[in-house]
XYZ file of C-alpha atoms in Angstrom:
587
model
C -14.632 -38.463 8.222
C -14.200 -35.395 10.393
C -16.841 -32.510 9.696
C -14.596 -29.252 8.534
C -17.061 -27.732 10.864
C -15.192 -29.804 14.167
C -11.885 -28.880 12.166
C -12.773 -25.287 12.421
C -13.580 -24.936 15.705
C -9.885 -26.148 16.838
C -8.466 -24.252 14.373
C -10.435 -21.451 15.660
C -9.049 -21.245 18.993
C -5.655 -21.002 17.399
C -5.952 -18.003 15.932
C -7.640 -16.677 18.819
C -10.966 -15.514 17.044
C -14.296 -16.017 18.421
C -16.663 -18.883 16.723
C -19.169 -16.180 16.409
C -16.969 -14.478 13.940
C -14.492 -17.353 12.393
C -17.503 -19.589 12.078
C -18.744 -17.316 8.783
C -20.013 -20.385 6.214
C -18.153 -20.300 3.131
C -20.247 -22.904 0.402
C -17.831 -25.537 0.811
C -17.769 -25.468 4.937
C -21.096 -28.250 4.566
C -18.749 -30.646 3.014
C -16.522 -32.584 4.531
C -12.329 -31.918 3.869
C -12.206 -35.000 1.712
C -15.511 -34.196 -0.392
C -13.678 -30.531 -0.609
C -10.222 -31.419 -1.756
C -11.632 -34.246 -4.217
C -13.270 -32.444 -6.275
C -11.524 -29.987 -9.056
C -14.196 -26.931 -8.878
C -14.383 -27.344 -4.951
C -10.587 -27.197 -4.841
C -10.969 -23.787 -7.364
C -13.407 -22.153 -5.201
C -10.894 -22.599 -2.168
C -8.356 -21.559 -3.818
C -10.311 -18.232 -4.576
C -11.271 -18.270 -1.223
C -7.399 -17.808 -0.106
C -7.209 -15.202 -2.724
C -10.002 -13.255 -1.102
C -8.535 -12.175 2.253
C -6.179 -9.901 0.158
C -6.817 -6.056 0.699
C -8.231 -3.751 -2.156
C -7.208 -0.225 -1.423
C -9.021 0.525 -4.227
C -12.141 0.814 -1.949
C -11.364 4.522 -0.162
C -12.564 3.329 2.741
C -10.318 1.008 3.325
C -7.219 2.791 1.907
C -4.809 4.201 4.461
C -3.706 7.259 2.631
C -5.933 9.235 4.633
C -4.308 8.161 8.086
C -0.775 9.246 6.377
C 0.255 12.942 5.614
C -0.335 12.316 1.962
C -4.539 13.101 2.180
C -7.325 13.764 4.016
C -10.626 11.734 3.060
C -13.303 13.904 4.091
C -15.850 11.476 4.987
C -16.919 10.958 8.504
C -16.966 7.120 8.230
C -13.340 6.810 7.616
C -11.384 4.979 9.787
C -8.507 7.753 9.337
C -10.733 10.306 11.606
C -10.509 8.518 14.531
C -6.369 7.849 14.098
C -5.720 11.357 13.080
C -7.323 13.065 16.450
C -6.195 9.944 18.724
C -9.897 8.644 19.526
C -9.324 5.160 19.183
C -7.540 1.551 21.124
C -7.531 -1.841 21.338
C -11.661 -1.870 21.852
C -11.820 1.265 19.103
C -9.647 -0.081 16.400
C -10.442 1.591 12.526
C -8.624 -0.465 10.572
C -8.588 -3.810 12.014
C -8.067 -6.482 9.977
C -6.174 -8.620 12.600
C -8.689 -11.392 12.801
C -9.478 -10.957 8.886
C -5.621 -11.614 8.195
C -5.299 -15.014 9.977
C -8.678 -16.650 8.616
C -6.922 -16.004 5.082
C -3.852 -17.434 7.217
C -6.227 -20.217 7.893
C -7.717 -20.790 4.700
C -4.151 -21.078 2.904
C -3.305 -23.738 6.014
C -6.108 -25.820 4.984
C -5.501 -25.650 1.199
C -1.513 -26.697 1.598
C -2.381 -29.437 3.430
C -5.019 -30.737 1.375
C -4.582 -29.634 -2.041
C -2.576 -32.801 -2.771
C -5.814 -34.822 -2.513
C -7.310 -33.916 -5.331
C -6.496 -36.463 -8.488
C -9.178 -34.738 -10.789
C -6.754 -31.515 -10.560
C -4.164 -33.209 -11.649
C -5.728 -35.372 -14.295
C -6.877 -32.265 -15.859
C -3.747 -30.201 -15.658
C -0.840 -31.854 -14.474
C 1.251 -30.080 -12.118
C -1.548 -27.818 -11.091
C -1.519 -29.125 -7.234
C 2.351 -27.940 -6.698
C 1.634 -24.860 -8.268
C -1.609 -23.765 -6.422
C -0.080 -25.057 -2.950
C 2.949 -22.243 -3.326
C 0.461 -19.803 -4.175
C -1.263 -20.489 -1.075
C 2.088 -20.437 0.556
C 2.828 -17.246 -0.673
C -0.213 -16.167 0.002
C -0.158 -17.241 3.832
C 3.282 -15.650 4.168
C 1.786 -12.107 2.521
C -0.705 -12.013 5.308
C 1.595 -12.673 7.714
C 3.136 -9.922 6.401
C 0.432 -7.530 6.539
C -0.079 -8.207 10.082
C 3.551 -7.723 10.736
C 3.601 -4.202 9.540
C 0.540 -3.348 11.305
C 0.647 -4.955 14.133
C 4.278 -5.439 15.038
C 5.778 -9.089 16.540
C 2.500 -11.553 15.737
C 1.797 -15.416 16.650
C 3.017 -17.602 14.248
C 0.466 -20.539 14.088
C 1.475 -24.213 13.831
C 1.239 -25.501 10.031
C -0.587 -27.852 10.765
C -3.610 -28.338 14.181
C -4.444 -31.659 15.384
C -8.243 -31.794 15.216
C -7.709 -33.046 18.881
C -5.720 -29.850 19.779
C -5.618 -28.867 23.160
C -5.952 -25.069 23.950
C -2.495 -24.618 25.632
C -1.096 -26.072 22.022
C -3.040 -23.580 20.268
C -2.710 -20.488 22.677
C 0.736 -19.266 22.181
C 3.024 -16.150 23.252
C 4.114 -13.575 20.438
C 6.996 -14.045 18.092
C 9.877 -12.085 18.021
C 10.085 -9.634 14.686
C 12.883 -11.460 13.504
C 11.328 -14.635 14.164
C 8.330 -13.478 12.458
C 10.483 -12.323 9.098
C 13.039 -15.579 8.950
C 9.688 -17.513 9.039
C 7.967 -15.431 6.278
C 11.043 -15.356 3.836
C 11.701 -19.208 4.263
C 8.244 -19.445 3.336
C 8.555 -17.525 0.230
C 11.661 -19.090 -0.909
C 9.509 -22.463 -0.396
C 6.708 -21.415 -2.238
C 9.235 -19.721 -5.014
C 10.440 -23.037 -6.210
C 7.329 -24.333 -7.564
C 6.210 -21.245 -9.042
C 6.326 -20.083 -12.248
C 8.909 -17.286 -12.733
C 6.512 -15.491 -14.777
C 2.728 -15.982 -15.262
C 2.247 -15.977 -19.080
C -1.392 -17.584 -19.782
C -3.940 -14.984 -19.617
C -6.484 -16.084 -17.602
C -3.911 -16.489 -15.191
C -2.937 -13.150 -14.470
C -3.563 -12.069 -10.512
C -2.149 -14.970 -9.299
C 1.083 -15.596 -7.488
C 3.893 -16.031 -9.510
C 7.581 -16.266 -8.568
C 8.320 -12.763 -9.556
C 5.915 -12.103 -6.914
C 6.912 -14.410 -3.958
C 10.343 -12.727 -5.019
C 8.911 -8.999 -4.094
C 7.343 -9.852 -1.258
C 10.684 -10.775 0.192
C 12.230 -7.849 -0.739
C 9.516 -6.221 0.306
C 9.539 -7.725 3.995
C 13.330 -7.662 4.073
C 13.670 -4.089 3.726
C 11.258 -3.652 6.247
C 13.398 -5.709 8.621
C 16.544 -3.945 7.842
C 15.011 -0.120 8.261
C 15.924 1.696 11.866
C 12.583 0.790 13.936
C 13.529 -2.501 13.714
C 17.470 -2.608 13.244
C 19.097 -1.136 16.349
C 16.338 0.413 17.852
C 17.240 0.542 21.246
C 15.314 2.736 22.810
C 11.843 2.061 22.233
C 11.552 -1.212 22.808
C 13.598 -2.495 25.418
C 11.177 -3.668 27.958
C 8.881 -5.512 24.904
C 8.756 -8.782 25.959
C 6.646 -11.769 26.822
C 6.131 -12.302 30.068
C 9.019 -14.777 29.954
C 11.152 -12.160 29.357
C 11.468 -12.659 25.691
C 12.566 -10.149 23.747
C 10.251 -9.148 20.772
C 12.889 -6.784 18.908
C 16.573 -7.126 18.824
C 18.221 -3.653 19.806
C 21.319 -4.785 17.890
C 22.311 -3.656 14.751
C 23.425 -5.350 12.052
C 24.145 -3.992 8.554
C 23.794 -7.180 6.830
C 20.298 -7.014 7.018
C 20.199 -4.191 4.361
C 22.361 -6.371 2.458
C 19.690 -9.378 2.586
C 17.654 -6.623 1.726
C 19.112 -5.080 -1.317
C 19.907 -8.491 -2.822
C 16.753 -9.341 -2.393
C 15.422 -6.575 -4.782
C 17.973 -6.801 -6.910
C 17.052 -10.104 -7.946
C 13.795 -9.362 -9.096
C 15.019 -6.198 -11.052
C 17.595 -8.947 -12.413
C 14.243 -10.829 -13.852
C 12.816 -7.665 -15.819
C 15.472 -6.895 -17.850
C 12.567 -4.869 -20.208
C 13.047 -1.866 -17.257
C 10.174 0.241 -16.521
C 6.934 0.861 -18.850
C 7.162 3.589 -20.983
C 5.016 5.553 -23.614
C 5.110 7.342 -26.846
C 3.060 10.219 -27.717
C 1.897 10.562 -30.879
C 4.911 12.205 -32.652
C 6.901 9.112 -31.288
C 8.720 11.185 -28.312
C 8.733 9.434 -24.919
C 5.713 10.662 -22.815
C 6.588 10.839 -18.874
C 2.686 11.809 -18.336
C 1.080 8.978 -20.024
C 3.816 6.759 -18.757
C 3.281 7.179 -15.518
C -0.450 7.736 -15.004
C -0.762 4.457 -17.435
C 1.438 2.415 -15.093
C -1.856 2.145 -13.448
C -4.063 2.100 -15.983
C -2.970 -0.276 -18.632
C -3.451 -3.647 -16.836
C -1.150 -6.529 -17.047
C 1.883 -3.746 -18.380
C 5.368 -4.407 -18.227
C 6.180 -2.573 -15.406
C 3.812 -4.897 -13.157
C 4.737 -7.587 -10.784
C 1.879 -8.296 -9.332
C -1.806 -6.648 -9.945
C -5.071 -8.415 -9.173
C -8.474 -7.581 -10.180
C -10.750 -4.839 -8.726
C -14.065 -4.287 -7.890
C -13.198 -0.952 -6.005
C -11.333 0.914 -9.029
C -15.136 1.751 -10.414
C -15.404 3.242 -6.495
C -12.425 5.370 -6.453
C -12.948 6.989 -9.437
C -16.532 8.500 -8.328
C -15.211 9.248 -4.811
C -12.199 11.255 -6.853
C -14.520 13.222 -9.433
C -15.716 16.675 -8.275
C -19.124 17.390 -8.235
C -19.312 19.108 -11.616
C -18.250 16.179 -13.369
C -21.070 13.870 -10.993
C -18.656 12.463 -8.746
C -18.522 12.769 -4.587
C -15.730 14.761 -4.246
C -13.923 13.790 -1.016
C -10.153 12.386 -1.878
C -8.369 14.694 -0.822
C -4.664 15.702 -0.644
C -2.748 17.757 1.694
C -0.389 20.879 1.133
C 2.419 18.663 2.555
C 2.487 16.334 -0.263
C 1.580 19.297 -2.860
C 4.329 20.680 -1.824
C 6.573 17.244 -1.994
C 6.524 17.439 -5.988
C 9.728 18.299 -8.076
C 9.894 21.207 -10.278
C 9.880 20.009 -14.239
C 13.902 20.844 -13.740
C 13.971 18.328 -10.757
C 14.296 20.877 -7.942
C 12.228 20.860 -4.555
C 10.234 23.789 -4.139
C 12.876 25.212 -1.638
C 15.730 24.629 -3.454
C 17.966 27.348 -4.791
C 16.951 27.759 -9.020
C 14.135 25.424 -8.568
C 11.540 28.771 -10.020
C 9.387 28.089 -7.888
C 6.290 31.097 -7.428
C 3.916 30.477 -4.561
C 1.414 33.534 -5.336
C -0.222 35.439 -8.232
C -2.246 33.825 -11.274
C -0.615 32.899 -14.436
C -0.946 35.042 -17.422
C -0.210 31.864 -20.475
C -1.234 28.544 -21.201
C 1.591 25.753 -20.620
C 1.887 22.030 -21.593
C 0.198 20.970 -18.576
C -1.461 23.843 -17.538
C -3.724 27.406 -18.358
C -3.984 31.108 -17.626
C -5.411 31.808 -14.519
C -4.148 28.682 -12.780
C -2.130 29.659 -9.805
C 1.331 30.022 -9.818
C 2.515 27.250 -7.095
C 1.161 24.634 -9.876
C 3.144 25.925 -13.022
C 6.321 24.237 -13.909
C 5.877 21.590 -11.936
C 7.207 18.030 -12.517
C 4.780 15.330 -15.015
C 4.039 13.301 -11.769
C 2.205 15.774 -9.802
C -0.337 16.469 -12.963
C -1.089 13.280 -13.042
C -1.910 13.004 -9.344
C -3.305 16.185 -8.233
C -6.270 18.164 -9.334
C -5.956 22.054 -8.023
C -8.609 24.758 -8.611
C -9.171 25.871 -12.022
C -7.729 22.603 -13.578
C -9.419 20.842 -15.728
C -11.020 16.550 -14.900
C -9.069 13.919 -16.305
C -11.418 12.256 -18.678
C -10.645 12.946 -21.733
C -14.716 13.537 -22.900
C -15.343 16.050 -20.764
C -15.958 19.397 -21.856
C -12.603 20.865 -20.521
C -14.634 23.540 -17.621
C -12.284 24.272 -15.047
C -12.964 22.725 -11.569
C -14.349 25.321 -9.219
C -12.553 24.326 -5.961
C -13.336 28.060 -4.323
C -16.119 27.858 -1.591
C -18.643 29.094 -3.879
C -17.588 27.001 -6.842
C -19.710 24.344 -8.005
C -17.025 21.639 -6.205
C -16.536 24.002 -3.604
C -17.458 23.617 0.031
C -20.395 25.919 0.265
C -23.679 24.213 0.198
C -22.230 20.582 0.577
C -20.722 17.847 2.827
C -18.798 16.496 0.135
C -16.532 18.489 -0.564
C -12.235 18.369 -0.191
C -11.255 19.859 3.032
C -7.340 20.755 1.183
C -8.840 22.273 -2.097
C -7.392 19.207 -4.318
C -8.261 16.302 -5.482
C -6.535 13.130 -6.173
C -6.575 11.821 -9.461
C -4.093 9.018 -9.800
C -5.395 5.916 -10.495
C -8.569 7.425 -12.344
C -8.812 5.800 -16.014
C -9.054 9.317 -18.428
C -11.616 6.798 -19.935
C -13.918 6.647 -16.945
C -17.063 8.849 -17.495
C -18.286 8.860 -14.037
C -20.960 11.897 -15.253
C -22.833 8.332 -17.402
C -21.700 5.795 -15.233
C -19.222 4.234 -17.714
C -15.831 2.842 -16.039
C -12.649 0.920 -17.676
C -12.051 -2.008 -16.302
C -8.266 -1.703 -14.229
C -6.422 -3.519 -11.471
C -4.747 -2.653 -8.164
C -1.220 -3.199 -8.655
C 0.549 -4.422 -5.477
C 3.852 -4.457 -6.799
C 5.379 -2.935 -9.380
C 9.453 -2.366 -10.875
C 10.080 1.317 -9.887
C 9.177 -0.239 -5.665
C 11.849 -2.742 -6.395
C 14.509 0.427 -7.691
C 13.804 2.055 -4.830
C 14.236 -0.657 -2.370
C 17.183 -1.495 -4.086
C 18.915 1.795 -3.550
C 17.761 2.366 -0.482
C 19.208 -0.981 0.882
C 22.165 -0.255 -1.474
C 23.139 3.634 0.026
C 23.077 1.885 3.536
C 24.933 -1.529 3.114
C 27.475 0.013 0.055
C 26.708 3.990 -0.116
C 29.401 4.355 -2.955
C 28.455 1.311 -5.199
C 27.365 3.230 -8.613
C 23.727 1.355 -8.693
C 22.537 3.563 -6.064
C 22.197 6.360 -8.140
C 21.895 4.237 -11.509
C 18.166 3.264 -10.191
C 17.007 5.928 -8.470
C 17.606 7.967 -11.250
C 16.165 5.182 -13.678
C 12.574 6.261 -11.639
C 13.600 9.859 -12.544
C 13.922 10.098 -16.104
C 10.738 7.993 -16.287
C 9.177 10.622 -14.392
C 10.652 13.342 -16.900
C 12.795 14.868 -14.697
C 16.190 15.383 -14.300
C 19.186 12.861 -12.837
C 20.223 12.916 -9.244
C 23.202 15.699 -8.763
C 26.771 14.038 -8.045
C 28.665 13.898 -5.401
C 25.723 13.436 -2.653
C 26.838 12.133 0.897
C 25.149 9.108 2.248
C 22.830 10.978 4.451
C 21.910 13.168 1.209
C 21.464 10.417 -0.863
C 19.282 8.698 2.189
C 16.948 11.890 2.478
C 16.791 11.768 -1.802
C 15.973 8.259 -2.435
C 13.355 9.094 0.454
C 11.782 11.931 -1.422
C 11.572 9.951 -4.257
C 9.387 7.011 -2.740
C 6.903 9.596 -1.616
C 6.463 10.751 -4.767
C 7.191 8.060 -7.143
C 4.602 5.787 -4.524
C 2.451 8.100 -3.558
C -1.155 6.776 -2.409
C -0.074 3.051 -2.493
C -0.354 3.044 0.914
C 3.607 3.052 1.523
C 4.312 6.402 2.704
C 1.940 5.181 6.188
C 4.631 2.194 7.050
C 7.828 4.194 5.365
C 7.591 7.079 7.614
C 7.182 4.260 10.547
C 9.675 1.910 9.618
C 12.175 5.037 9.241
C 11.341 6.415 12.663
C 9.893 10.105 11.730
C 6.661 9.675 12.195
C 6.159 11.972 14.702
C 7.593 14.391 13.136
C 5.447 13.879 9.156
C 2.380 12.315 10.662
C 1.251 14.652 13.881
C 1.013 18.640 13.810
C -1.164 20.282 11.732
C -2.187 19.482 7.856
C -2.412 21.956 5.399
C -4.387 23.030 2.352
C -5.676 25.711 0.693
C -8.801 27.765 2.333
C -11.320 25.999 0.895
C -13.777 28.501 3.184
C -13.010 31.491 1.156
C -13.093 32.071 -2.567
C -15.756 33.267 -4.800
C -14.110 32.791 -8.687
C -10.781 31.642 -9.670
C -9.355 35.149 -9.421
C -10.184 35.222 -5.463
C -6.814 35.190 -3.817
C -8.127 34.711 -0.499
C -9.181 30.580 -1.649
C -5.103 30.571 -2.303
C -3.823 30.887 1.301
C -2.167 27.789 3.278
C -5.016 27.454 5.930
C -4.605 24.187 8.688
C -7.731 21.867 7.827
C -6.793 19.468 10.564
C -4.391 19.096 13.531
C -3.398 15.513 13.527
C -2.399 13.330 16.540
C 0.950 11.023 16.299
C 2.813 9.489 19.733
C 5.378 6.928 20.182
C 2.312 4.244 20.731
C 0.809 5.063 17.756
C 4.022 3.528 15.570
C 1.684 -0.079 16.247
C -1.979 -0.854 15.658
C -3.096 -2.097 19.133
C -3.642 -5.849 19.603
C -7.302 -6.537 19.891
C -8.440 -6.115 23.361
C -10.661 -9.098 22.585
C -7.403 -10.858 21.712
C -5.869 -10.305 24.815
C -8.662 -11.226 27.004
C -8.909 -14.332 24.728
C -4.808 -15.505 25.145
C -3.418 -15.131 28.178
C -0.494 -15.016 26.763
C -0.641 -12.304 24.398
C 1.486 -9.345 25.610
C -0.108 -6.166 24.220
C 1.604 -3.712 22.171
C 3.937 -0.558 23.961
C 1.900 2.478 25.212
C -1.587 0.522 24.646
């Protein structure tokens, strides 16, 4: 037998990581692949293994809402520092998870081709050996995936290496984008087939499921269709291989955002149920708790696909301000402050939205108090659940209801600390109103990494482009809407209106689940949301809540964005390692 050790080495070289690094020992690298793939627990622990590559943005320093123009984490560790000012390339990469991505690509390799081995799987539950090998399907697809949107046009690796591989089969030029996507979806459909449409057994949930193989295709197909990569052609004409291959078509073609919508539409089609929603104790619908429970309550109805977290617990002290014990550093900018409705559905700048930017309020409101300033009254249910201003009150429902002092000389101001928000706010979605960071007691919640209102939104957004007049366009965005509390959409909107609205309403209704980084990219604005300066309140100035001076847009950061930028570089390690590997525009 062949020691998964000599297996790995090949395998190795055809993902183009170093030993040093790929060579990690995982338990069940001292056995051999039979031993492995015999034995039901050693089978498990692989299979968890696969699982494990997958990202948890519930760990702040890993999330990528501070490299988007949704926050600003003020810690100088975070990767987003270096993006934001331009410091960084292919030997300076924050972020990188290139190399992570294809040893889970790797892992799910060895699993479908050896899963089938294992008799005492199937002795003890029948079936289990189809099942587990689409998850890892869908899993290797996923990561594929995530390299895609970060990377750009990536090597697709053979399905299966000959342990006597030679390098030149191993080594291999880039993929074109499309290449890249038909791949991924065929996978997906593959995997789909000998999934479960639904997982039902609790000690199941978190794994793949066919709902989910079915959003990740809608998920990658609306990528596909959106303008960086569907008739772009002017920024990537001369990205090619050195054999002149083209890496991304510069034709369009509009039935990609049918593929797209279809796509989506068939996983709405399998949640008939619609989004979750709550009751409040007089038995009205409550758009607060709706919403801020969609991430909360684990396993709801609204979720496609969640797994468990051991960063949730993280977030939520990294969120808290220092009065309530926490470290006070999520941050969120003025820009996306700004981006949430008024409770009557308006923008800010619209005409009769009632919007005030100045003065202090005088009364106490459903959602907020006297003395909180005017720019945060009337605002819609979403943004109270997301952002914590100065003079607002923490989340958990124990605490003892002091307002936050944000101000410089508040006690969660700047003054006299490094942790401290650089915007004056703090983001609280995602934070359990049952956490009690102040004595260490957390609920236990998951990262959701898809969910129903995603899938209504991709589903009119593919929709408005492919069939701008067809009735569901507006039926689903304003589904998202009215579960938000707000208003419907206004009739009569052109195409390009409708466009900019359903856009609007992803930044908001998907705020910090790190979409708004590849939206903004895949739509080709980023230079225009994403560089320039970022805004928040002057979190310099301010001695008590009635100092106007703390209440003044002041630019906390001047952020760097160019054309290059719409890519993660490719490794320069990678590049020096395949001499084939092209590396991406303007790096």
């Amino acid at each position: 037998m062949k020691k998964i050790t000599i297996f790995l080495l090949f395998i190795a070289s055809s993902m183009n990581i170093s030993c040093e690094d790929f060579l990690d020992k995982q338990p069940d690298d001292m056995l051999t692949i039979d031993a492995v793939f015999t034995t039901r627990l050693e089978v498990e622990k692989y299979l968890a293994n696969v699982y494990s590559y997958l990202p948890d943005p519930a760990d702040p320093y890993a999330n990528f809402t501070p490299v988007s123009d949704e926050g600003d984490f003020v810690w100088t560790s975070i990767g987003a520092n270096a993006i934001n000012t331009g410091n960084w390339g292919p030997t300076s990469i924050p972020y990188d998870r290139y190399s992570y991505y294809y040893k889970g690509i790797r892992a799910a390799t060895v699993y479908i081709n050896s899963v089938e081995k294992c008799v005492e799987c199937e002795g003890v539950t029948p079936g289990i050996n189809l099942r587990t090998k689409a998850e890892a399907r869908a899993l290797r697809a996923y990561y594929y995936f995530l390299l895609l949107r970060q990377y750009g046009p990536i090597v697709l690796l053979p399905t299966i290496i000959p342990v006597d591989a030679s390098n030149a089969e191993t080594t291999k030029p880039r993929n074109s984008y499309d290449e890249c996507v038909k791949y991924i979806v065929d996978e997906l459909d593959l995997a789909s087939k000998d999934l479960p449409t639904v997982t039902t057994n609790v000690i199941d949930y978190g794994r793949v499921d066919k709902r989910t193989a079915m959003a990740m295709k809608a998920r990658v197909l609306l990528y596909a269709a959106s303008p960086l990569f569907n008739g772009n052609n002017q920024d990537f004409a001369d990205f090619k291989n050195a054999d002149g291959k083209a890496l991304i078509t510069n034709a369009f073609d509009i039935n990609k955002w049918k593929l797209a919508a279809d796509a989506a539409k068939a996983v709405i089609d399998l949640m008939p149920n619609g989004l979750y929603k709550k009751m409040d104790a007089s038995g009205n619908f409550d758009p607060f708790a709706s919403y801020r429970d969609v991430f909360i309550d684990r396993w709801n109805t609204e979720i496609i696909w969640a797994r468990p977290s051991s960063g949730t617990n993280n977030w939520t002290v990294h969120a808290a301000p220092r009065q309530m014990k926490g470290w006070n550093g999520l941050g969120v900018t003025q820009q996306m402050v700004d981006a949430y409705h008024m409770a009557n559905g308006k923008r800010i700048d619209e005409a009769g939205s009632g919007y005030v930017e100045t003065g202090l309020s005088s009364t106490d409101t459903k959602y907020t108090k006297a003395l909180d300033w005017n720019m945060y009254l009337n605002r819609e249910p979403r943004f109270y659940v997301s952002i914590l201003y100065n003079h607002d009150t923490w989340v958990f429902t124990g605490a003892s209801g002091t307002p936050i002092q944000l101000y410089a000389t508040g006690a969660s101001g700047k003054n006299g600390s490094h942790d401290h928000t650089e915007s004056g706010y703090l983001l609280t979605k995602f934070v359990s109103p049952n956490s009690d960071v102040p004595n260490n007691r957390y609920t236990t919640q998951s990262w959701v990494y898809f969910r129903l209102a995603e899938m209504y939104l991709n589903y009119a957004e593919a929709l408005n482009e492919y069939s701008p007049t067809n009735a569901d366009v507006y039926k689903y965005v304003n589904l998202v809407r009215e579960r938000a509390g707000i208003p419907v959409l206004p009739t009569g909107l052109s195409q390009a209106d409708m466009r900019e609205r359903i856009r609007h309403e992803r930044r908001i209704e998907l705020a910090f689940e790190e979409h708004r980084l590849f939206d903004v990219r895949r739509w080709k604005i980023a230079e225009s949301t994403q560089g320039g300066p970022m805004y928040g309140m002057n979190v310099s100035k301010g001695t008590s809540f009635t100092d106007t001076e703390f209440y003044q847009r002041t630019v906390f950061e001047t952020r760097v964005f160019e054309k290059k930028h719409y890519f993660w570089p490719i490794p320069q390690s990678e590049i020096d390692r395949n001499k084939q590997m092209i590396q991406n525009p303007g790096w």
